[in-house]
Short mmCIF file of C-alpha atoms in Angstrom, two decimals:
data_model
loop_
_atom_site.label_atom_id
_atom_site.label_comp_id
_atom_site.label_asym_id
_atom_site.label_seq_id
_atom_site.Cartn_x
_atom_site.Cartn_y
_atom_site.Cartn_z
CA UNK A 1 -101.30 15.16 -27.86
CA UNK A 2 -97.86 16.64 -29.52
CA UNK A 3 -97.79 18.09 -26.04
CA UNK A 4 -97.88 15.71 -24.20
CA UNK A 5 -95.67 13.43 -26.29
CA UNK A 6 -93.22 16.72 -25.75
CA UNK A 7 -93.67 16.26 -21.80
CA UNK A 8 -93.33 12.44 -22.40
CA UNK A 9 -89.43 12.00 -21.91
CA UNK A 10 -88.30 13.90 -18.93
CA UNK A 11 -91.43 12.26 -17.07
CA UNK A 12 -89.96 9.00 -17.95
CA UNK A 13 -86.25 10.25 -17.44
CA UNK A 14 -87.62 11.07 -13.43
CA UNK A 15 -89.50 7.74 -12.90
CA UNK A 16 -86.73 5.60 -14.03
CA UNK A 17 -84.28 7.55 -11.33
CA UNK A 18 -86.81 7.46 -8.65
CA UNK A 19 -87.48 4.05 -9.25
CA UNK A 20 -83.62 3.04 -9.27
CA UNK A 21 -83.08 4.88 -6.60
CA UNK A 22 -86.01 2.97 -4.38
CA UNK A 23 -85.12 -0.40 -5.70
CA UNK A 24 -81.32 -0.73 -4.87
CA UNK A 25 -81.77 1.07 -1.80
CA UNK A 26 -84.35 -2.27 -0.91
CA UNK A 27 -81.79 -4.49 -2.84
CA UNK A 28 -78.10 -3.69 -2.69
CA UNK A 29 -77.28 -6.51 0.44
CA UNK A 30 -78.70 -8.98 -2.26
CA UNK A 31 -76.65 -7.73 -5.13
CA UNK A 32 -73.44 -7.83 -2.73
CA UNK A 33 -73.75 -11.35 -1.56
CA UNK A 34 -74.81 -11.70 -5.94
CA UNK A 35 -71.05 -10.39 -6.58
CA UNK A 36 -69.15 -12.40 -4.13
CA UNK A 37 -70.61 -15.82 -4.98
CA UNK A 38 -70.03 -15.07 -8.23
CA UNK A 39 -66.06 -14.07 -7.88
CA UNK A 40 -65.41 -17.20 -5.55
CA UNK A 41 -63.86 -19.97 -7.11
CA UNK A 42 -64.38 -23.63 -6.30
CA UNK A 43 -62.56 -25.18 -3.68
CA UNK A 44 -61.81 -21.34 -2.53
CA UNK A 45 -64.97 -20.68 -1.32
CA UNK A 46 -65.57 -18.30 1.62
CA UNK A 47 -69.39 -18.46 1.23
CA UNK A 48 -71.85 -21.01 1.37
CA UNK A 49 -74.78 -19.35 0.06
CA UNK A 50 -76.32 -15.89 -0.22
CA UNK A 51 -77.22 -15.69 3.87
CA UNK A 52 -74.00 -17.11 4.57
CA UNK A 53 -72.70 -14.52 2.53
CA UNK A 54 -74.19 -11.96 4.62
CA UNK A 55 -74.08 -13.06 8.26
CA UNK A 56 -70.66 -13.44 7.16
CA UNK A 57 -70.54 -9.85 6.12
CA UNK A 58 -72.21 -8.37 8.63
CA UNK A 59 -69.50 -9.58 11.20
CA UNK A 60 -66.77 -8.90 9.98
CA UNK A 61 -67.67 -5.81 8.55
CA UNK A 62 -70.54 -4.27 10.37
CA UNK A 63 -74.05 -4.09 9.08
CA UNK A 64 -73.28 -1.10 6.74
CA UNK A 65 -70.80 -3.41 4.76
CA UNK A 66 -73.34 -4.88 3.35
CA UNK A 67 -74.04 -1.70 1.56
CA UNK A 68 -70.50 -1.30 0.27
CA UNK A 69 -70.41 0.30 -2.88
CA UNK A 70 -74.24 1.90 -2.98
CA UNK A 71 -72.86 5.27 -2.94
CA UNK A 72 -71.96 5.11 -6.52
CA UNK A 73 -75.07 3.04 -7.43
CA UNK A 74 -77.54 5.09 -6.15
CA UNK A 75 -75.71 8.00 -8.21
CA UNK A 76 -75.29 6.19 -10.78
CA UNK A 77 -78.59 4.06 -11.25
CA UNK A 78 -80.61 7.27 -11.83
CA UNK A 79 -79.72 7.88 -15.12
CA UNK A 80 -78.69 4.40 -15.89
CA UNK A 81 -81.84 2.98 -15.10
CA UNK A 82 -84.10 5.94 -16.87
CA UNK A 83 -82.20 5.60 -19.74
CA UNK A 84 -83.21 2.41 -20.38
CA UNK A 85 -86.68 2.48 -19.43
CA UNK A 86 -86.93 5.58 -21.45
CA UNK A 87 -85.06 4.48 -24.34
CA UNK A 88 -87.50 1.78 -24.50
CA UNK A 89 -90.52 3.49 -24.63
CA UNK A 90 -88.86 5.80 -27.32
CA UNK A 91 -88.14 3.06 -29.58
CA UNK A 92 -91.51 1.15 -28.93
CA UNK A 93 -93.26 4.54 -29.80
CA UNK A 94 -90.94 5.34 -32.82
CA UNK A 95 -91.20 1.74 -34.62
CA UNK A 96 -95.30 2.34 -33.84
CA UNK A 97 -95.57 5.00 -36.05
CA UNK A 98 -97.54 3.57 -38.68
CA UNK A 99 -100.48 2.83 -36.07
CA UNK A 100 -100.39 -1.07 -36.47
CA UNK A 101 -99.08 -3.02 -33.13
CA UNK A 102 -96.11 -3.62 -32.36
CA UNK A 103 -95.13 -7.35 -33.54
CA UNK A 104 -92.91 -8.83 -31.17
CA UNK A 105 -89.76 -9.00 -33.10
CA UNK A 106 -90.48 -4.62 -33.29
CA UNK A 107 -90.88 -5.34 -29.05
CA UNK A 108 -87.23 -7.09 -28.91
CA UNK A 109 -85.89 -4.70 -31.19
CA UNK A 110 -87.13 -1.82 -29.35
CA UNK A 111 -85.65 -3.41 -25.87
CA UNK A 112 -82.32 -3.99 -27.76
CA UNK A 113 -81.63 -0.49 -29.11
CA UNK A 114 -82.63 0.07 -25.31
CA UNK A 115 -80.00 -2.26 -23.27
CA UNK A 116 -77.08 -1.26 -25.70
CA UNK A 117 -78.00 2.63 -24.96
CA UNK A 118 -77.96 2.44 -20.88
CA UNK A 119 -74.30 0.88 -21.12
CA UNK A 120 -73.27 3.84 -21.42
CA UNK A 121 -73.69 4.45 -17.36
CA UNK A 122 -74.21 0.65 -16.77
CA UNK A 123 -69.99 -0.31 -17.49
CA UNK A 124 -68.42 2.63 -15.47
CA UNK A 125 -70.90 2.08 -12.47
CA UNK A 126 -70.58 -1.79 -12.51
CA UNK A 127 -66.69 -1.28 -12.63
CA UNK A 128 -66.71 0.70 -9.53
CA UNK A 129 -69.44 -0.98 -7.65
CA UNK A 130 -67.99 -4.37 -8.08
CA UNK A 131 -64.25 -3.24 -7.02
CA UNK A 132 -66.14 -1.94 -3.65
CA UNK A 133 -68.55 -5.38 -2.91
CA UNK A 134 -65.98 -7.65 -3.80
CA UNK A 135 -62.98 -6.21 -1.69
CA UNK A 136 -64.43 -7.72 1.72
CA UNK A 137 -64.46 -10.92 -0.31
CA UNK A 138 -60.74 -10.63 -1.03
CA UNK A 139 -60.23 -9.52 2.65
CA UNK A 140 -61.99 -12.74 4.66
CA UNK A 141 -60.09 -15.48 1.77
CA UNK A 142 -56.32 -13.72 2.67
CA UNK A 143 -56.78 -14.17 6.66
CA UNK A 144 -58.23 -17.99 5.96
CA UNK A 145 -55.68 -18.93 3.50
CA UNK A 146 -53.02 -19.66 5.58
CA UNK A 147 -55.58 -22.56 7.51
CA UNK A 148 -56.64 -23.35 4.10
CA UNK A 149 -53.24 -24.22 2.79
CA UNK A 150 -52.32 -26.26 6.54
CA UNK A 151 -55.72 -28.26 5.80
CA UNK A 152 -55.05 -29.13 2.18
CA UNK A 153 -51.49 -30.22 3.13
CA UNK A 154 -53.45 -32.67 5.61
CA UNK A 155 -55.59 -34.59 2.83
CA UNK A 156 -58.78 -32.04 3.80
CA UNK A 157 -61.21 -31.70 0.40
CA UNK A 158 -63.93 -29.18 2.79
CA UNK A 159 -64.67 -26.70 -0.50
CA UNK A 160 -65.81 -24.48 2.23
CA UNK A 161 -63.90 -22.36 4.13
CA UNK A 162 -64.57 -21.66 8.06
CA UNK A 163 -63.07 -19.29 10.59
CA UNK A 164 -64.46 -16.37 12.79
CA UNK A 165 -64.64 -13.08 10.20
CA UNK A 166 -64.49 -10.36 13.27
CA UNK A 167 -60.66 -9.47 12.88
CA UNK A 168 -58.72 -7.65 10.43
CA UNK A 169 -60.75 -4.75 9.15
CA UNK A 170 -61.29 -4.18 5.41
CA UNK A 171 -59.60 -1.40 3.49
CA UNK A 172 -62.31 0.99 2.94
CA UNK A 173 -61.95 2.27 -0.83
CA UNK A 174 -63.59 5.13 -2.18
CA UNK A 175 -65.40 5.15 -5.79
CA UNK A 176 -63.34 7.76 -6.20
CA UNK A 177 -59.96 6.49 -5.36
CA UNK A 178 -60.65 3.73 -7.58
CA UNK A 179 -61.59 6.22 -10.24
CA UNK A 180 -58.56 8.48 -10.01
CA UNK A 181 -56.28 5.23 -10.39
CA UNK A 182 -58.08 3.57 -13.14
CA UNK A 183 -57.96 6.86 -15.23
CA UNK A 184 -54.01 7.10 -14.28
CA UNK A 185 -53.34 3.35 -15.03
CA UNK A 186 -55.62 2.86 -17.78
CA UNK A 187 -57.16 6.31 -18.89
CA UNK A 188 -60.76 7.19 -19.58
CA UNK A 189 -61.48 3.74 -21.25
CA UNK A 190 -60.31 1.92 -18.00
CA UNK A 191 -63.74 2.69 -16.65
CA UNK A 192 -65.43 1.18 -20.09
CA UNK A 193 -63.73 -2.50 -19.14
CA UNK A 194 -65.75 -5.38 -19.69
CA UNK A 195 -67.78 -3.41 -21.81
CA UNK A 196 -68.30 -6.37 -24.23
CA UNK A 197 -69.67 -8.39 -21.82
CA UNK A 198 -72.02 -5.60 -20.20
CA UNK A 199 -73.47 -5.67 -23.57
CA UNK A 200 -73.42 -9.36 -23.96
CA UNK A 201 -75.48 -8.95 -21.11
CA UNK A 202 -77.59 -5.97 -20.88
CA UNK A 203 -79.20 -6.47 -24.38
CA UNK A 204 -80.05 -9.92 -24.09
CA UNK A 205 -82.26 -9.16 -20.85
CA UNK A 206 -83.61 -6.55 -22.18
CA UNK A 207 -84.90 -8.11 -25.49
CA UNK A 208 -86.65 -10.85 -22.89
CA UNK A 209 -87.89 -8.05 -20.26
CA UNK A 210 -89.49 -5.62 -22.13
CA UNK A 211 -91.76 -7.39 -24.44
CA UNK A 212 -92.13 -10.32 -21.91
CA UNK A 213 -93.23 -7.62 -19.35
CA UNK A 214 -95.55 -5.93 -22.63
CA UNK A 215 -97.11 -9.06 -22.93
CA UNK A 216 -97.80 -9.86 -18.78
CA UNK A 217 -99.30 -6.63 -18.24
CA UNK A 218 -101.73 -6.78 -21.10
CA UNK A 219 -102.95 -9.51 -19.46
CA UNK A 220 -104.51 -7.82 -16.59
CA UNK A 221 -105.98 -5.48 -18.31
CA UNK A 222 -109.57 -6.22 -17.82
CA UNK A 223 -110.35 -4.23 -20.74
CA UNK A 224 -108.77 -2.22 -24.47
CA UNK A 225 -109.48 0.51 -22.65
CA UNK A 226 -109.55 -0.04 -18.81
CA UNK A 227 -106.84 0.22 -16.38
CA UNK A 228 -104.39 -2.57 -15.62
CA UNK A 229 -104.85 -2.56 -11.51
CA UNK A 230 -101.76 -1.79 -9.66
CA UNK A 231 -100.67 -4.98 -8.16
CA UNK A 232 -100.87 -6.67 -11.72
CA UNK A 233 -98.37 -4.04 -12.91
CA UNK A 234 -95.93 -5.31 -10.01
CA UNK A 235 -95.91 -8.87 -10.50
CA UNK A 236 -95.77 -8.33 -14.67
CA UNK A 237 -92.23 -6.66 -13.95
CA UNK A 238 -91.13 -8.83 -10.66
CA UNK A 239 -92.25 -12.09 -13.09
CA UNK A 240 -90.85 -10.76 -16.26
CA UNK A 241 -87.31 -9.21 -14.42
CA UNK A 242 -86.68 -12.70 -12.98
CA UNK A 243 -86.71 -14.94 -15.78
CA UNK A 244 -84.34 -12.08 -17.77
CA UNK A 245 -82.35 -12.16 -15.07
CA UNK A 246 -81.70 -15.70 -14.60
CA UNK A 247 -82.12 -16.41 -18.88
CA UNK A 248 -78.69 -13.98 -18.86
CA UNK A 249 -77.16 -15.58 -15.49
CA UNK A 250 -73.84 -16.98 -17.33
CA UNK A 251 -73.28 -13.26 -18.68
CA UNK A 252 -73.02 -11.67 -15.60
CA UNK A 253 -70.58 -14.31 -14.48
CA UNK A 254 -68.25 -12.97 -17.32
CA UNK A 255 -69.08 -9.49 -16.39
CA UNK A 256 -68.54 -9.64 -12.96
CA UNK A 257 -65.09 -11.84 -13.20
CA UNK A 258 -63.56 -9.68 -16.18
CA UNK A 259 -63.91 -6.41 -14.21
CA UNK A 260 -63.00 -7.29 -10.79
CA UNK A 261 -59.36 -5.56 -10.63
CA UNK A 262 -57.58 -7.33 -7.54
CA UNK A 263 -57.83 -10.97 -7.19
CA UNK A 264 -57.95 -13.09 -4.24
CA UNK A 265 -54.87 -16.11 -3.47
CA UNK A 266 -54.43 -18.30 -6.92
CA UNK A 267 -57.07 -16.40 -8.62
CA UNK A 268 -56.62 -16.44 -12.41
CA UNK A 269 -56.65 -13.82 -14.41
CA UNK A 270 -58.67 -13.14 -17.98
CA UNK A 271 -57.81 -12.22 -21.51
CA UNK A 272 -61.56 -11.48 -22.87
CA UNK A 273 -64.86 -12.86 -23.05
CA UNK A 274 -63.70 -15.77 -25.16
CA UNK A 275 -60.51 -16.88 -22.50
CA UNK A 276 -63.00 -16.44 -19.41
CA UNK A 277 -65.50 -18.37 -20.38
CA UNK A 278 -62.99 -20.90 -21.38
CA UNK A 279 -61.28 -21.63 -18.28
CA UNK A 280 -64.54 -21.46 -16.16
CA UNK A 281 -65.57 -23.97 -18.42
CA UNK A 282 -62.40 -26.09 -17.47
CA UNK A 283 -61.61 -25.68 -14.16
CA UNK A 284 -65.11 -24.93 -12.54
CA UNK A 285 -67.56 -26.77 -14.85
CA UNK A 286 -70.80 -25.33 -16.37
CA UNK A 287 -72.88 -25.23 -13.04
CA UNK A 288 -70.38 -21.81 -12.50
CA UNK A 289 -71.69 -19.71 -14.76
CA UNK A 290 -75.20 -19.77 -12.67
CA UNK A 291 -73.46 -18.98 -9.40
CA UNK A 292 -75.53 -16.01 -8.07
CA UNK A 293 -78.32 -16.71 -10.40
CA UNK A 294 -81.02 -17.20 -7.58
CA UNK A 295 -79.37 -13.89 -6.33
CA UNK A 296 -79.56 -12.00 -9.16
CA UNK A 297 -83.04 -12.81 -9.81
CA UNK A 298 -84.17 -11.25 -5.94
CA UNK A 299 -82.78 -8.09 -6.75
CA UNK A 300 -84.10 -7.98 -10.56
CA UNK A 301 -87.65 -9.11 -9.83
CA UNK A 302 -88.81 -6.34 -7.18
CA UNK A 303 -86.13 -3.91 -8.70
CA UNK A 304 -88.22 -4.02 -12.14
CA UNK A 305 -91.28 -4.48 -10.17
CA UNK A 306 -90.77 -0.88 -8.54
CA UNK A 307 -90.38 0.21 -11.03
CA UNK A 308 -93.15 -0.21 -13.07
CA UNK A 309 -95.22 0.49 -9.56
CA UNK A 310 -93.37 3.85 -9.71
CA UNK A 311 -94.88 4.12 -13.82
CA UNK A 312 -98.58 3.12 -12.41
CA UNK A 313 -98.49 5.77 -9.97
CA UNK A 314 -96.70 8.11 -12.70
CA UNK A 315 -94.81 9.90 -10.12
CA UNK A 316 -92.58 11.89 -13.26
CA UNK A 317 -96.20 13.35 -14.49
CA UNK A 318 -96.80 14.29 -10.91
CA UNK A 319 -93.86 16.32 -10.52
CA UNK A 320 -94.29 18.28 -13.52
CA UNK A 321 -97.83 18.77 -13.02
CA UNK A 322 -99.18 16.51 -15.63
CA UNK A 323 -101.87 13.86 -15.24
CA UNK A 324 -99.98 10.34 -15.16
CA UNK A 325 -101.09 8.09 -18.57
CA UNK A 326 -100.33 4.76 -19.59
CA UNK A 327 -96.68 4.13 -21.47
CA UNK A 328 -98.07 0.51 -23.13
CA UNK A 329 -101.51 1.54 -24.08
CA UNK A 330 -100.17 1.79 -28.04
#
């Protein structure tokens, strides 16, 4: 058993890369359209929902545009996203100890200590992958402006913008031009901005996923000691990753807005968490801080149910020769 436990962490450390790596690649169109909505402000609005967003995309910038910015995520994700899922079966199995089960405030706790430990990788990749998805954005609102401001003069109130988006090609930035100039304008803690926020939201959903997702899969378990079929262990984290996702909606808004660097036309700018929520508040109402949340739910719920598919089939045990075993059976 001390073996195994020994054996335990690096298996966990591959699954949650492989899994990362085979969710965004299924996901990342999703979580692009989920980062534009969310950075377009009312009454400057380019898209009119998440296909929009895309068809949009797609013409203007080709059907890789779409996948703008998965470079860095996909080499990023693989330790972001087995950190977390392996810092929360350390904790679980740490405040377990003692051989009683785990109470659910022990299940939060554990998926706390788990969501602030993955920010770490989560800031510095969000920084870079947002400058990249959001720069088409930026692009399509500077060549409608000029109609925009020639309607509005003219007593038009459309809060959606319309034009053909198959001229004026996007600048193409690297993740690494955009890290060279944020370490020579802001230095090594210009990748860490918005870190607040990433924790204001990464802890949150993980206190609701992880014991949520405990408690789901338990349920199909058709006995203490029998399997939980492999379907069941799909839906628990699809189910479970959704509601997170949406419960901590509003906190990606601030996320997202705080670290995207270059704003569109009459875009406002943000002091802090505390300023940005403020003046989405005022000037875009409460309904704002869910744009994207229908989004953000599409690419949470099969990226966390892959996940857990990719923990069924215990493909980190396989690698290193071990027989895959259950991570909730304590």
């Amino acid at each position: 058993m001390a073996q195994q436990q020994q054996i335990s962490l690096p298996a966990k450390l591959i699954n949650g890369g492989v899994a990362g790596m085979v969710g965004v690649t299924c996901v990342f169109p999703i979580d692009l359209a989920k980062t534009r909505l969310q950075n377009q402000r009312s009454g400057q609005q380019i898209y009119k929902n998440m296909m929009d967003c895309l068809i949009k995309t797609v013409r203007s910038e080709g059907y890789f545009g779409m996948y703008r910015g998965a470079a860095v995520n996909l080499t990023l994700v693989t330790p972001e996203k087995a950190i977390k899922l392996a810092a929360n079966d350390f904790f679980r199995h740490q405040l377990s100890k003692d051989g009683n089960k785990l109470t659910l405030f022990k299940e939060m706790l554990a998926g706390c200590c788990a969501g602030m430990c993955q920010v770490t990788i989560t800031t510095p990749m969000e920084m870079l992958k947002i400058q990249m998805q959001d720069a088409g954005r930026i692009a399509a609102q500077q060549r409608v402006m000029p109609s925009v401001v020639t309607t509005l003069k003219m007593g038009g109130t459309s809060a959606v913008l319309c034009r053909s988006y198959n001229t004026s090609p996007v600048m193409r930035l690297s993740a690494t031009q955009i890290t060279r100039e944020l370490l020579k304008t802001n230095g090594f803690f210009g990748l860490y901005k918005g870190l607040g926020a990433t924790l204001m939201r990464d802890i949150p959903f993980s206190v609701v996923y992880f014991p949520l997702f405990a408690h789901l899969h338990q349920l199909g378990q058709p006995s203490p000691e029998g399997p939980v079929p492999f379907y069941w262990s799909f839906l628990s984290g699809c189910l479970a990753g959704s509601v997170a996702a949406v419960t901590v909606s509003p906190c990606d808004v601030v996320k997202t807005r705080l670290q995207s660097l270059k704003k569109g036309v009459n875009e406002e700018t943000y002091n802090g968490i505390v300023d940005c929520v403020s003046k989405i508040m005022k000037k875009e109402g409460p309904a704002a801080f869910l744009k994207g949340a229908s989004c953000r739910a599409l690419v949470i719920a099969p990226l966390f149910g892959i996940a857990q598919v990719v923990y069924f089939v215990g493909v980190g045990e396989i690698v290193l020769g071990y027989t895959p075993y259950s991570i909730y059976s304590s």
